[in-house]
Short mmCIF file of C-alpha atoms (C1' of nucleotides) in Angstrom, two decimals:
data_model
loop_
_atom_site.label_atom_id
_atom_site.label_comp_id
_atom_site.label_asym_id
_atom_site.label_seq_id
_atom_site.Cartn_x
_atom_site.Cartn_y
_atom_site.Cartn_z
CA MET A 253 22.64 23.52 49.50
CA LYS A 254 26.11 24.67 48.61
CA LYS A 255 28.27 22.16 46.82
CA PRO A 256 31.32 21.35 48.94
CA PHE A 257 34.71 21.97 47.47
CA VAL A 258 36.03 18.43 47.13
CA ILE A 259 39.77 18.04 46.90
CA PRO A 260 40.56 14.67 45.29
CA GLU A 261 43.68 13.98 47.34
CA CYS A 262 41.70 14.50 50.44
CA GLN A 263 39.09 11.89 49.85
CA LYS A 264 39.90 10.07 53.03
CA CYS A 265 37.65 12.66 54.55
CA MET A 266 36.47 15.29 52.09
CA SER A 267 34.46 13.09 49.80
CA ARG A 268 32.15 12.30 52.64
CA SER A 269 32.75 15.40 54.64
CA LEU A 270 29.39 17.02 54.74
CA SER A 271 27.35 13.90 55.17
CA VAL A 272 29.64 12.45 57.79
CA PHE A 273 30.47 15.51 59.78
CA SER A 274 27.47 17.71 59.52
CA ASP A 275 25.42 17.00 62.58
CA LEU A 276 27.87 15.51 65.00
CA PRO A 277 28.27 16.91 68.50
CA ASP A 278 31.67 18.43 69.15
CA GLU A 279 33.16 15.49 71.01
CA GLU A 280 32.40 12.93 68.35
CA LEU A 281 33.54 15.30 65.64
CA GLN A 282 36.84 15.69 67.44
CA GLN A 283 37.33 11.94 67.66
CA ILE A 284 36.44 11.29 64.04
CA THR A 285 38.63 14.15 62.91
CA ALA A 286 41.59 12.68 64.76
CA SER A 287 40.96 9.18 63.46
CA LYS A 288 41.12 10.50 59.91
CA GLY A 289 44.35 12.37 60.44
CA CYS A 290 42.70 15.76 60.12
CA ASN A 291 42.98 18.77 62.41
CA TYR A 292 40.55 19.93 65.04
CA TYR A 293 40.47 23.47 66.37
CA LYS A 294 38.55 24.70 69.36
CA LYS A 295 36.68 27.98 69.56
CA GLY A 296 39.10 30.85 69.93
CA GLN A 297 42.08 29.08 68.37
CA THR A 298 43.74 30.46 65.27
CA ILE A 299 44.47 28.20 62.31
CA PHE A 300 46.97 30.55 60.71
CA PHE A 301 48.22 34.05 61.32
CA GLU A 302 48.46 37.05 59.04
CA GLY A 303 52.07 37.63 58.02
CA ASN A 304 53.18 34.01 58.34
CA ASN A 305 54.27 31.99 55.38
CA ALA A 306 51.82 29.60 53.80
CA HIS A 307 52.77 25.97 53.37
CA GLY A 308 49.43 24.54 52.41
CA ILE A 309 45.70 25.05 52.31
CA TYR A 310 42.86 23.91 54.53
CA CYS A 311 39.50 22.55 53.60
CA VAL A 312 36.85 22.98 56.19
CA HIS A 313 34.79 19.90 57.00
CA LYS A 314 32.71 21.55 59.62
CA GLY A 315 32.96 24.71 61.61
CA LYS A 316 32.83 28.47 61.49
CA ILE A 317 35.89 30.61 60.92
CA LYS A 318 36.44 34.33 60.73
CA MET A 319 39.06 35.63 58.32
CA HIS A 320 40.43 38.83 59.71
CA LYS A 321 43.21 41.33 59.46
CA LEU A 322 44.96 43.73 61.75
CA GLY A 323 44.23 47.38 61.13
CA LEU A 324 45.49 50.44 62.92
CA ASP A 325 46.44 50.10 66.58
CA GLY A 326 45.82 46.39 66.27
CA LYS A 327 42.13 46.85 65.61
CA GLU A 328 40.63 43.78 64.05
CA GLN A 329 39.04 43.95 60.63
CA ILE A 330 36.89 40.99 59.65
CA ILE A 331 37.02 40.43 55.91
CA ARG A 332 34.89 37.33 55.50
CA PHE A 333 33.87 34.01 57.00
CA ALA A 334 34.49 30.40 56.10
CA LYS A 335 32.32 27.42 56.94
CA ASP A 336 31.56 23.82 56.01
CA GLY A 337 32.85 23.02 52.55
CA ASP A 338 35.00 26.13 52.16
CA VAL A 339 38.72 26.22 51.47
CA ILE A 340 40.98 28.71 53.22
CA GLY A 341 44.58 29.74 52.90
CA TYR A 342 44.75 29.33 49.14
CA ARG A 343 45.23 32.99 48.40
CA ALA A 344 48.59 33.16 50.12
CA MET A 345 49.62 29.79 48.70
CA LEU A 346 48.90 30.79 45.15
CA SER A 347 50.18 34.33 45.27
CA GLY A 348 53.38 33.25 46.96
CA GLU A 349 52.84 35.96 49.54
CA PRO A 350 52.46 35.52 53.30
CA TYR A 351 48.95 35.14 54.66
CA SER A 352 47.18 38.48 54.35
CA LEU A 353 44.56 37.35 56.85
CA SER A 354 44.37 35.36 60.05
CA ALA A 355 41.87 32.52 60.35
CA SER A 356 40.30 32.25 63.80
CA VAL A 357 37.77 29.72 64.88
CA LEU A 358 34.33 30.91 65.98
CA GLU A 359 32.95 27.43 66.57
CA ASP A 360 34.82 24.16 66.90
CA THR A 361 36.18 23.35 63.47
CA SER A 362 37.47 20.26 61.71
CA VAL A 363 39.78 20.89 58.77
CA CYS A 364 41.92 18.89 56.40
CA TYR A 365 45.38 20.19 55.67
CA LEU A 366 46.78 19.89 52.17
CA PRO A 367 50.46 20.70 51.76
CA LYS A 368 51.72 22.94 49.01
CA ASP A 369 53.31 20.20 46.90
CA THR A 370 50.14 18.17 46.81
CA LEU A 371 48.18 21.22 45.82
CA LEU A 372 50.57 22.21 43.04
CA ASN A 373 50.56 18.68 41.67
CA LEU A 374 46.81 18.71 41.64
CA ILE A 375 46.75 21.94 39.70
CA GLN A 376 49.28 20.66 37.18
CA GLU A 377 47.55 17.35 36.69
CA ASP A 378 43.96 18.40 36.79
CA PRO A 379 43.12 21.56 34.86
CA LYS A 380 39.51 21.32 35.97
CA PHE A 381 40.69 21.58 39.53
CA ALA A 382 42.71 24.67 38.68
CA LEU A 383 39.67 26.19 37.05
CA ARG A 384 37.56 25.41 40.08
CA LEU A 385 40.07 27.15 42.33
CA MET A 386 40.16 30.16 40.05
CA GLU A 387 36.41 30.31 39.95
CA MET A 388 36.33 30.43 43.72
CA THR A 389 38.95 33.14 43.94
CA CYS A 390 37.29 35.24 41.29
CA LYS A 391 33.94 35.06 43.01
CA GLU A 392 35.61 36.30 46.16
CA MET A 393 37.02 39.20 44.18
CA GLY A 394 33.57 40.16 43.02
CA LYS A 395 32.35 40.23 46.60
CA ALA A 396 35.35 42.28 47.66
CA SER A 397 34.59 44.93 45.03
CA LYS A 398 31.06 45.12 46.30
CA ALA A 399 32.28 45.46 49.89
CA ILE A 400 34.63 48.28 48.92
CA THR A 401 31.81 50.12 47.18
CA ASN A 402 29.53 49.74 50.19
CA LEU A 403 32.16 50.93 52.64
CA ALA A 404 32.99 53.90 50.48
CA GLN A 405 29.45 54.97 49.72
CA LYS A 406 26.93 53.69 52.22
CA PRO A 407 26.31 55.15 55.66
CA VAL A 408 26.70 52.94 58.72
CA ARG A 409 23.01 52.31 59.14
CA GLU A 410 22.66 50.89 55.65
CA ARG A 411 25.78 48.80 55.96
CA LEU A 412 24.58 47.27 59.20
CA ALA A 413 21.23 46.33 57.69
CA GLU A 414 23.02 44.70 54.77
CA VAL A 415 25.47 42.88 57.04
CA LEU A 416 22.60 41.35 58.98
CA LEU A 417 21.06 40.05 55.77
CA ILE A 418 24.41 38.68 54.66
CA LEU A 419 24.92 36.93 57.99
CA LYS A 420 21.55 35.26 57.68
CA GLU A 421 22.33 34.30 54.10
CA THR A 422 25.76 32.95 55.03
CA PHE A 423 24.97 31.02 58.19
CA GLY A 424 21.28 30.35 57.98
CA GLU A 425 19.01 30.14 60.99
CA ARG A 426 18.85 27.94 64.05
CA GLU A 427 15.67 26.12 64.97
CA ASP A 428 14.55 29.04 67.07
CA GLY A 429 14.93 31.35 64.09
CA SER A 430 18.07 33.16 65.21
CA ILE A 431 21.01 33.64 62.85
CA ASP A 432 23.23 30.59 63.25
CA VAL A 433 26.43 32.33 64.29
CA THR A 434 27.54 33.93 67.53
CA LEU A 435 29.34 37.24 67.20
CA THR A 436 30.10 39.98 69.68
CA ARG A 437 28.84 43.47 68.98
CA GLU A 438 32.45 44.42 68.44
CA GLU A 439 32.81 41.80 65.71
CA ILE A 440 29.64 42.98 64.03
CA GLY A 441 30.97 46.51 64.25
CA SER A 442 34.16 45.35 62.57
CA LEU A 443 32.20 43.76 59.74
CA VAL A 444 30.22 46.92 59.25
CA GLY A 445 33.22 49.17 59.65
CA THR A 446 32.00 51.21 62.58
CA ALA A 447 32.58 51.77 66.30
CA THR A 448 31.15 49.15 68.67
CA GLU A 449 28.93 51.71 70.36
CA SER A 450 27.43 52.85 67.07
CA CYS A 451 26.76 49.24 66.20
CA ILE A 452 25.03 48.59 69.52
CA ARG A 453 22.91 51.70 69.20
CA LEU A 454 21.79 50.86 65.68
CA LEU A 455 20.96 47.29 66.62
CA SER A 456 18.76 48.67 69.39
CA GLU A 457 17.06 50.95 66.90
CA PHE A 458 16.47 48.10 64.48
CA LYS A 459 14.95 46.18 67.35
CA LYS A 460 12.70 49.07 68.30
CA ASP A 461 11.64 49.30 64.67
CA GLU A 462 10.85 45.58 64.90
CA MET A 463 13.12 44.66 62.02
CA ILE A 464 15.13 42.35 64.24
CA GLY A 465 14.90 40.65 67.61
CA LEU A 466 17.73 40.51 70.13
CA GLU A 467 18.25 37.99 72.93
CA GLY A 468 21.76 38.24 74.23
CA LYS A 469 23.99 37.47 71.28
CA LYS A 470 21.16 35.87 69.37
CA ILE A 471 19.84 37.92 66.48
CA PHE A 472 16.49 37.24 64.87
CA ILE A 473 15.65 38.65 61.46
CA LYS A 474 12.02 39.65 61.74
CA ASP A 475 11.52 41.90 58.72
CA VAL A 476 13.65 41.06 55.71
CA GLN A 477 11.91 43.60 53.50
CA GLY A 478 12.49 46.31 56.07
CA LEU A 479 16.17 45.49 56.23
CA ILE A 480 16.46 45.41 52.46
CA LYS A 481 14.91 48.84 52.33
CA THR A 482 16.97 50.22 55.20
CA GLY A 483 20.13 48.76 53.68
CA ASN A 484 19.41 49.96 50.16
CA VAL A 485 20.03 46.43 48.90
CA TYR A 486 18.98 45.94 45.35
CA GLU A 487 20.19 42.67 43.91
CA MET B 299 60.05 47.45 35.69
CA LYS B 300 57.02 45.23 35.95
CA LYS B 301 57.11 42.05 33.93
CA PRO B 302 54.34 42.11 31.36
CA PHE B 303 51.75 39.38 31.42
CA VAL B 304 52.52 37.56 28.19
CA ILE B 305 49.79 35.42 26.74
CA PRO B 306 51.31 32.82 24.41
CA GLU B 307 48.48 32.84 21.89
CA CYS B 308 48.80 36.53 21.58
CA GLN B 309 52.39 36.66 20.52
CA LYS B 310 51.57 38.44 17.32
CA CYS B 311 51.63 41.46 19.50
CA MET B 312 52.10 40.70 23.19
CA SER B 313 55.55 39.22 23.06
CA ARG B 314 56.86 42.51 21.86
CA SER B 315 54.21 44.64 23.39
CA LEU B 316 56.11 46.80 25.78
CA SER B 317 59.15 47.34 23.63
CA VAL B 318 57.13 48.05 20.53
CA PHE B 319 54.33 50.08 21.99
CA SER B 320 55.79 51.88 24.91
CA ASP B 321 56.76 55.27 23.62
CA LEU B 322 54.71 55.69 20.51
CA PRO B 323 52.57 58.76 20.02
CA ASP B 324 48.84 58.04 19.92
CA GLU B 325 48.44 58.11 16.14
CA GLU B 326 51.17 55.62 15.40
CA LEU B 327 49.99 53.40 18.21
CA GLN B 328 46.54 53.40 16.70
CA GLN B 329 47.89 52.39 13.28
CA ILE B 330 50.10 49.64 14.62
CA THR B 331 47.31 48.36 16.82
CA ALA B 332 45.03 48.09 13.81
CA SER B 333 47.66 46.43 11.66
CA LYS B 334 48.07 43.70 14.27
CA GLY B 335 44.37 43.01 14.59
CA CYS B 336 44.16 44.42 18.09
CA ASN B 337 41.73 46.96 19.51
CA TYR B 338 42.26 50.62 20.10
CA TYR B 339 40.17 52.67 22.52
CA LYS B 340 40.16 56.41 22.85
CA LYS B 341 40.01 58.33 26.11
CA GLY B 342 36.54 58.16 27.60
CA GLN B 343 35.50 54.96 25.83
CA THR B 344 34.50 51.92 27.82
CA ILE B 345 35.96 48.51 27.00
CA PHE B 346 33.34 46.56 28.88
CA PHE B 347 30.42 47.32 31.14
CA GLU B 348 29.52 46.06 34.58
CA GLY B 349 26.65 43.60 34.34
CA ASN B 350 27.41 42.40 30.82
CA ASN B 351 28.47 38.88 30.07
CA ALA B 352 32.15 38.16 29.55
CA HIS B 353 33.27 36.41 26.39
CA GLY B 354 37.01 36.89 26.71
CA ILE B 355 39.80 38.78 28.37
CA TYR B 356 41.91 41.72 27.35
CA CYS B 357 45.62 42.25 27.71
CA VAL B 358 46.70 45.83 27.78
CA HIS B 359 49.60 46.74 25.47
CA LYS B 360 49.64 50.35 26.38
CA GLY B 361 47.23 52.68 28.09
CA LYS B 362 45.55 53.59 31.33
CA ILE B 363 42.22 52.15 32.41
CA LYS B 364 40.03 52.66 35.43
CA MET B 365 38.06 49.69 36.73
CA HIS B 366 34.94 50.98 38.37
CA LYS B 367 31.56 50.05 39.70
CA LEU B 368 28.23 51.72 40.11
CA GLY B 369 27.26 52.48 43.68
CA LEU B 370 24.16 54.14 45.06
CA ASP B 371 22.37 56.66 42.86
CA GLY B 372 24.76 55.76 40.09
CA LYS B 373 27.77 57.11 41.96
CA GLU B 374 30.98 55.76 40.55
CA GLN B 375 33.30 53.72 42.71
CA ILE B 376 36.79 53.21 41.34
CA ILE B 377 38.16 49.86 42.47
CA ARG B 378 41.55 49.79 40.75
CA PHE B 379 43.49 50.71 37.63
CA ALA B 380 45.05 48.76 34.80
CA LYS B 381 47.95 49.77 32.62
CA ASP B 382 50.65 48.46 30.26
CA GLY B 383 51.11 44.74 30.70
CA ASP B 384 48.00 44.15 32.79
CA VAL B 385 45.17 41.79 31.98
CA ILE B 386 41.56 42.75 32.56
CA GLY B 387 38.24 40.99 32.40
CA TYR B 388 39.54 37.66 33.64
CA ARG B 389 37.61 37.73 36.91
CA ALA B 390 34.25 37.57 35.19
CA MET B 391 35.51 35.04 32.66
CA LEU B 392 36.80 32.67 35.30
CA SER B 393 33.99 33.04 37.79
CA GLY B 394 31.38 32.62 35.11
CA GLU B 395 29.63 35.71 36.42
CA PRO B 396 28.90 38.92 34.53
CA TYR B 397 31.49 41.69 34.74
CA SER B 398 31.41 43.13 38.25
CA LEU B 399 33.25 46.22 37.06
CA SER B 400 33.32 48.48 34.03
CA ALA B 401 36.62 49.24 32.32
CA SER B 402 36.90 52.82 31.09
CA VAL B 403 39.82 54.33 29.29
CA LEU B 404 41.67 57.23 30.92
CA GLU B 405 44.29 57.51 28.17
CA ASP B 406 44.25 56.04 24.69
CA THR B 407 44.66 52.34 25.08
CA SER B 408 45.69 49.45 22.86
CA VAL B 409 44.49 46.02 23.93
CA CYS B 410 44.52 42.50 22.60
CA TYR B 411 41.32 40.50 22.91
CA LEU B 412 41.50 36.83 23.75
CA PRO B 413 38.25 34.87 23.41
CA LYS B 414 37.06 32.51 26.11
CA ASP B 415 37.81 29.30 24.21
CA THR B 416 41.39 30.27 23.58
CA LEU B 417 41.84 31.17 27.21
CA LEU B 418 40.32 27.94 28.49
CA ASN B 419 42.51 25.91 26.13
CA LEU B 420 45.55 27.73 27.38
CA ILE B 421 44.67 26.96 30.96
CA GLN B 422 44.08 23.29 30.18
CA GLU B 423 47.24 22.91 28.17
CA ASP B 424 49.62 25.02 30.17
CA PRO B 425 49.42 24.60 33.94
CA LYS B 426 52.08 27.25 34.41
CA PHE B 427 49.82 29.71 32.69
CA ALA B 428 46.97 28.75 34.98
CA LEU B 429 49.21 29.27 37.98
CA ARG B 430 50.29 32.63 36.68
CA LEU B 431 46.67 33.70 36.32
CA MET B 432 45.87 32.49 39.82
CA GLU B 433 48.85 34.29 41.24
CA MET B 434 47.63 37.50 39.70
CA THR B 435 44.10 37.06 41.00
CA CYS B 436 45.28 36.18 44.47
CA LYS B 437 47.52 39.21 44.68
CA GLU B 438 44.52 41.33 43.76
CA MET B 439 42.60 39.73 46.61
CA GLY B 440 45.33 40.68 49.05
CA LYS B 441 45.09 44.28 47.91
CA ALA B 442 41.33 44.22 48.18
CA SER B 443 41.50 43.04 51.82
CA LYS B 444 43.87 45.88 52.55
CA ALA B 445 41.54 48.36 50.87
CA ILE B 446 38.59 47.12 52.90
CA THR B 447 40.53 47.50 56.13
CA ASN B 448 41.59 51.02 55.22
CA LEU B 449 38.10 52.10 54.28
CA ALA B 450 36.67 50.64 57.46
CA GLN B 451 39.28 51.99 59.84
CA LYS B 452 41.16 54.97 58.49
CA PRO B 453 39.83 58.51 58.41
CA VAL B 454 39.58 60.31 55.09
CA ARG B 455 42.73 62.32 55.58
CA GLU B 456 44.85 59.21 56.01
CA ARG B 457 43.23 57.43 53.11
CA LEU B 458 43.89 60.35 50.80
CA ALA B 459 47.56 60.47 51.76
CA GLU B 460 47.85 56.76 51.07
CA VAL B 461 46.01 57.03 47.76
CA LEU B 462 48.43 59.68 46.58
CA LEU B 463 51.36 57.41 47.38
CA ILE B 464 49.68 54.50 45.62
CA LEU B 465 49.01 56.62 42.54
CA LYS B 466 52.66 57.58 42.35
CA GLU B 467 53.67 53.96 42.86
CA THR B 468 51.24 52.74 40.20
CA PHE B 469 51.76 55.28 37.47
CA GLY B 470 55.18 56.74 38.19
CA GLU B 471 56.12 60.31 37.44
CA ARG B 472 56.31 62.42 34.30
CA GLU B 473 59.46 64.28 33.38
CA ASP B 474 58.28 67.31 35.30
CA GLY B 475 57.84 65.18 38.41
CA SER B 476 54.05 65.06 38.43
CA ILE B 477 52.20 61.77 38.90
CA ASP B 478 51.73 60.27 35.45
CA VAL B 479 47.96 60.03 35.42
CA THR B 480 45.21 62.59 34.98
CA LEU B 481 42.26 62.28 37.31
CA THR B 482 39.51 64.67 38.30
CA ARG B 483 39.06 65.53 41.96
CA GLU B 484 35.86 63.56 41.81
CA GLU B 485 37.73 60.46 40.69
CA ILE B 486 40.29 60.87 43.45
CA GLY B 487 37.42 61.29 45.88
CA SER B 488 35.93 58.06 44.60
CA LEU B 489 39.21 56.23 45.14
CA VAL B 490 39.45 57.58 48.66
CA GLY B 491 35.80 57.03 49.38
CA THR B 492 34.85 60.59 50.21
CA ALA B 493 32.90 63.54 48.88
CA THR B 494 34.53 65.56 46.11
CA GLU B 495 34.54 68.70 48.24
CA SER B 496 36.28 66.96 51.12
CA CYS B 497 38.86 65.65 48.71
CA ILE B 498 39.51 69.11 47.27
CA ARG B 499 39.82 70.64 50.71
CA LEU B 500 42.29 68.04 51.91
CA LEU B 501 44.39 68.34 48.76
CA SER B 502 44.61 72.07 49.43
CA GLU B 503 45.71 71.38 52.99
CA PHE B 504 48.36 68.93 51.83
CA LYS B 505 49.57 71.61 49.46
CA LYS B 506 49.70 74.20 52.22
CA ASP B 507 51.66 71.73 54.33
CA GLU B 508 54.02 71.38 51.36
CA MET B 509 53.56 67.63 51.11
CA ILE B 510 52.30 67.95 47.53
CA GLY B 511 52.21 70.45 44.72
CA LEU B 512 49.16 71.16 42.58
CA GLU B 513 49.03 72.63 39.07
CA GLY B 514 45.63 72.09 37.59
CA LYS B 515 45.16 68.34 37.50
CA LYS B 516 48.86 67.72 37.90
CA ILE B 517 49.89 66.45 41.30
CA PHE B 518 53.47 66.55 42.53
CA ILE B 519 54.57 64.45 45.47
CA LYS B 520 56.97 66.69 47.37
CA ASP B 521 57.26 64.95 50.74
CA VAL B 522 56.92 61.20 50.66
CA GLN B 523 57.81 60.80 54.32
CA GLY B 524 55.21 63.35 55.28
CA LEU B 525 52.55 61.51 53.32
CA ILE B 526 53.59 58.18 54.81
CA LYS B 527 53.23 59.66 58.25
CA THR B 528 49.95 61.41 57.48
CA GLY B 529 48.59 58.25 55.92
CA ASN B 530 49.76 55.94 58.68
CA VAL B 531 51.36 53.74 56.07
CA TYR B 532 53.59 51.15 57.58
CA GLU B 533 54.67 48.53 55.09
"C1'" DG C 64 38.17 83.53 19.97
"C1'" DC C 65 33.94 82.94 22.33
"C1'" DT C 66 30.25 80.46 24.59
"C1'" DC C 67 28.85 76.61 27.24
"C1'" DT C 68 29.91 73.06 30.28
"C1'" DT C 69 32.57 70.95 33.52
"C1'" DT C 70 35.68 71.13 37.13
"C1'" DC C 71 37.71 73.38 40.99
"C1'" DA C 72 37.45 75.92 45.15
"C1'" DT C 73 35.69 77.71 49.49
"C1'" DG C 74 32.37 79.07 53.11
"C1'" DA C 75 28.44 77.96 56.03
"C1'" DC C 76 25.97 74.63 57.95
"C1'" DA C 77 23.80 70.06 59.04
"C1'" DT C 78 24.45 65.44 59.90
"C1'" DT C 79 26.76 61.48 60.92
"C1'" DT C 80 29.75 59.08 63.56
"C1'" DA C 81 33.34 58.51 67.03
"C1'" DT C 82 34.83 59.10 71.63
"C1'" DC C 83 34.52 59.30 76.48
"C1'" DA C 84 32.23 58.23 80.62
"C1'" DT C 85 29.53 55.36 83.41
"C1'" DG C 86 26.76 51.63 84.92
"C1'" DT C 87 24.69 47.11 84.02
"C1'" DT C 88 24.72 42.52 82.48
"C1'" DT C 89 26.84 38.48 80.92
"C1'" DT C 90 30.59 35.36 80.56
"C1'" DT C 91 34.71 33.18 82.07
"C1'" DC C 92 37.34 30.40 84.84
"C1'" DA C 93 39.76 29.35 89.10
"C1'" DT D 225 29.95 29.38 92.84
"C1'" DG D 226 31.83 33.69 93.18
"C1'" DA D 227 35.16 37.13 91.74
"C1'" DA D 228 37.17 39.20 87.75
"C1'" DA D 229 36.91 40.19 83.13
"C1'" DA D 230 34.54 40.98 79.11
"C1'" DA D 231 30.67 42.48 76.76
"C1'" DC D 232 26.57 45.30 76.47
"C1'" DA D 233 24.11 49.51 76.86
"C1'" DT D 234 23.19 54.45 76.94
"C1'" DG D 235 24.00 59.44 77.57
"C1'" DA D 236 26.76 63.51 76.69
"C1'" DT D 237 29.88 65.57 73.82
"C1'" DA D 238 33.30 66.35 70.25
"C1'" DA D 239 35.09 65.58 65.89
"C1'" DA D 240 34.77 64.24 61.23
"C1'" DT D 241 32.53 64.45 57.13
"C1'" DG D 242 28.79 65.43 53.96
"C1'" DT D 243 25.70 68.73 51.79
"C1'" DC D 244 24.32 72.96 49.86
"C1'" DA D 245 25.36 77.26 47.85
"C1'" DT D 246 28.10 80.26 45.21
"C1'" DG D 247 31.67 81.89 42.31
"C1'" DA D 248 36.10 81.35 39.76
"C1'" DA D 249 38.86 78.81 36.65
"C1'" DA D 250 39.69 75.58 33.16
"C1'" DG D 251 38.43 72.88 29.26
"C1'" DA D 252 35.47 71.47 25.16
"C1'" DG D 253 33.28 72.41 21.02
"C1'" DC D 254 31.88 75.52 17.38
#
DNA sequence: GCTCTTTCATGACATTTATCATGTTTTTCA
DNA sequence: TGAAAAACATGATAAATGTCATGAAAGAGC
């Protein structure tokens, strides 16, 4: 279980975030979120937009968020996801640049907003906190380097196989065994860096090869080893 | 002129780094570097290797370094460059992970090594320093997101045009007007994320279209606007 | 300077991947 | 619930890009 990123100033909610929020149905979550002075976003809403100025950061109590960027002709590029226990918006805050990504909500999400001043005070007063933030950022950088290498060197088929494994790793599985996130084929294509049609075709192939199962938007990983092999994944 | 990243503990050399080191010929640089207890690396040497554990960071007095990663079948992927005033190796140090990249020297390079303990003390004692480090890291992240989007969405031709502009921006020009860095076509191909042959072919086309000039490994940018247009660069 | 190795260059070709077209299914929401 | 929109699916085709082969040029080391 991933350790949540606990922001001291935010203990009104964060210190108990995972235990309190984890398994609530949406309506209750929304009520509790409001009662604690936090923010609630519904599916489809955007927490912040690429290009806007950052005034604070958000810690995610519960929810699923896609971090994405506009490419050519407005085509969406998904860079990564955020979920329970993650912090988003810190990159822009700390670099002093505008948001380089938008944060859009895939599933109802409860977040705590921490304004810039509070954050800067925290960093100044608590070096451990600063180190923790840096650690997080630097781990992201490592993943980004890996993503760049994959995009530059791997063919689409391999990238898709790897993306499926990463999705399972990131979001886990529902009770029925499907990957616990709902994405359109277009979004998966964006993650992989390929056209939607190519993505659909390859998913069908993977299904025919019995490496995955498909039921609507649900994806079932049936053959991890097969996907590892197909995706040339070696860590 | 970019402000150098000055590490307080390293003032024996860093505080005067750019002014002292900038225009020295290699031999003198090597002597001065040694006399100050810093490290000197010759072209082709590698400062640290991907996968190894990090024990400190390096600040670059003078030199040119490629930060790269091994992809499939050992194919090199260049992620970024470092030069005078940059700091390298901090990502691994701060994330607690092994180096995700190797750092290889393109031109003789003089660096100052700062061990982990010293760095951690600095961060604890000087919050401004911590913020400065974070700022740097976060700016890198912004660039990485942009790189991912380009690789996923732009065709090779556009990426090459953009890479040429970035190289000029990063390294500036020599007196004769050529971009002040020497790379093989294979390395440029790695940056762009394409096969060496495709890279060579497109460079020839760009030359025929009079957007660039080529003399051996020297590259001259002759038509910035043309490259911006070809590369679909819009910032 | 001369050999050996690497890099550069170009053509021919194969493969991958994107695009366009079309029809079906699913989802949305009034 | 029923119409409209969005998403999914698949075929046909075109375009982009990689691979292989070959030779020339440039650079490294003796």
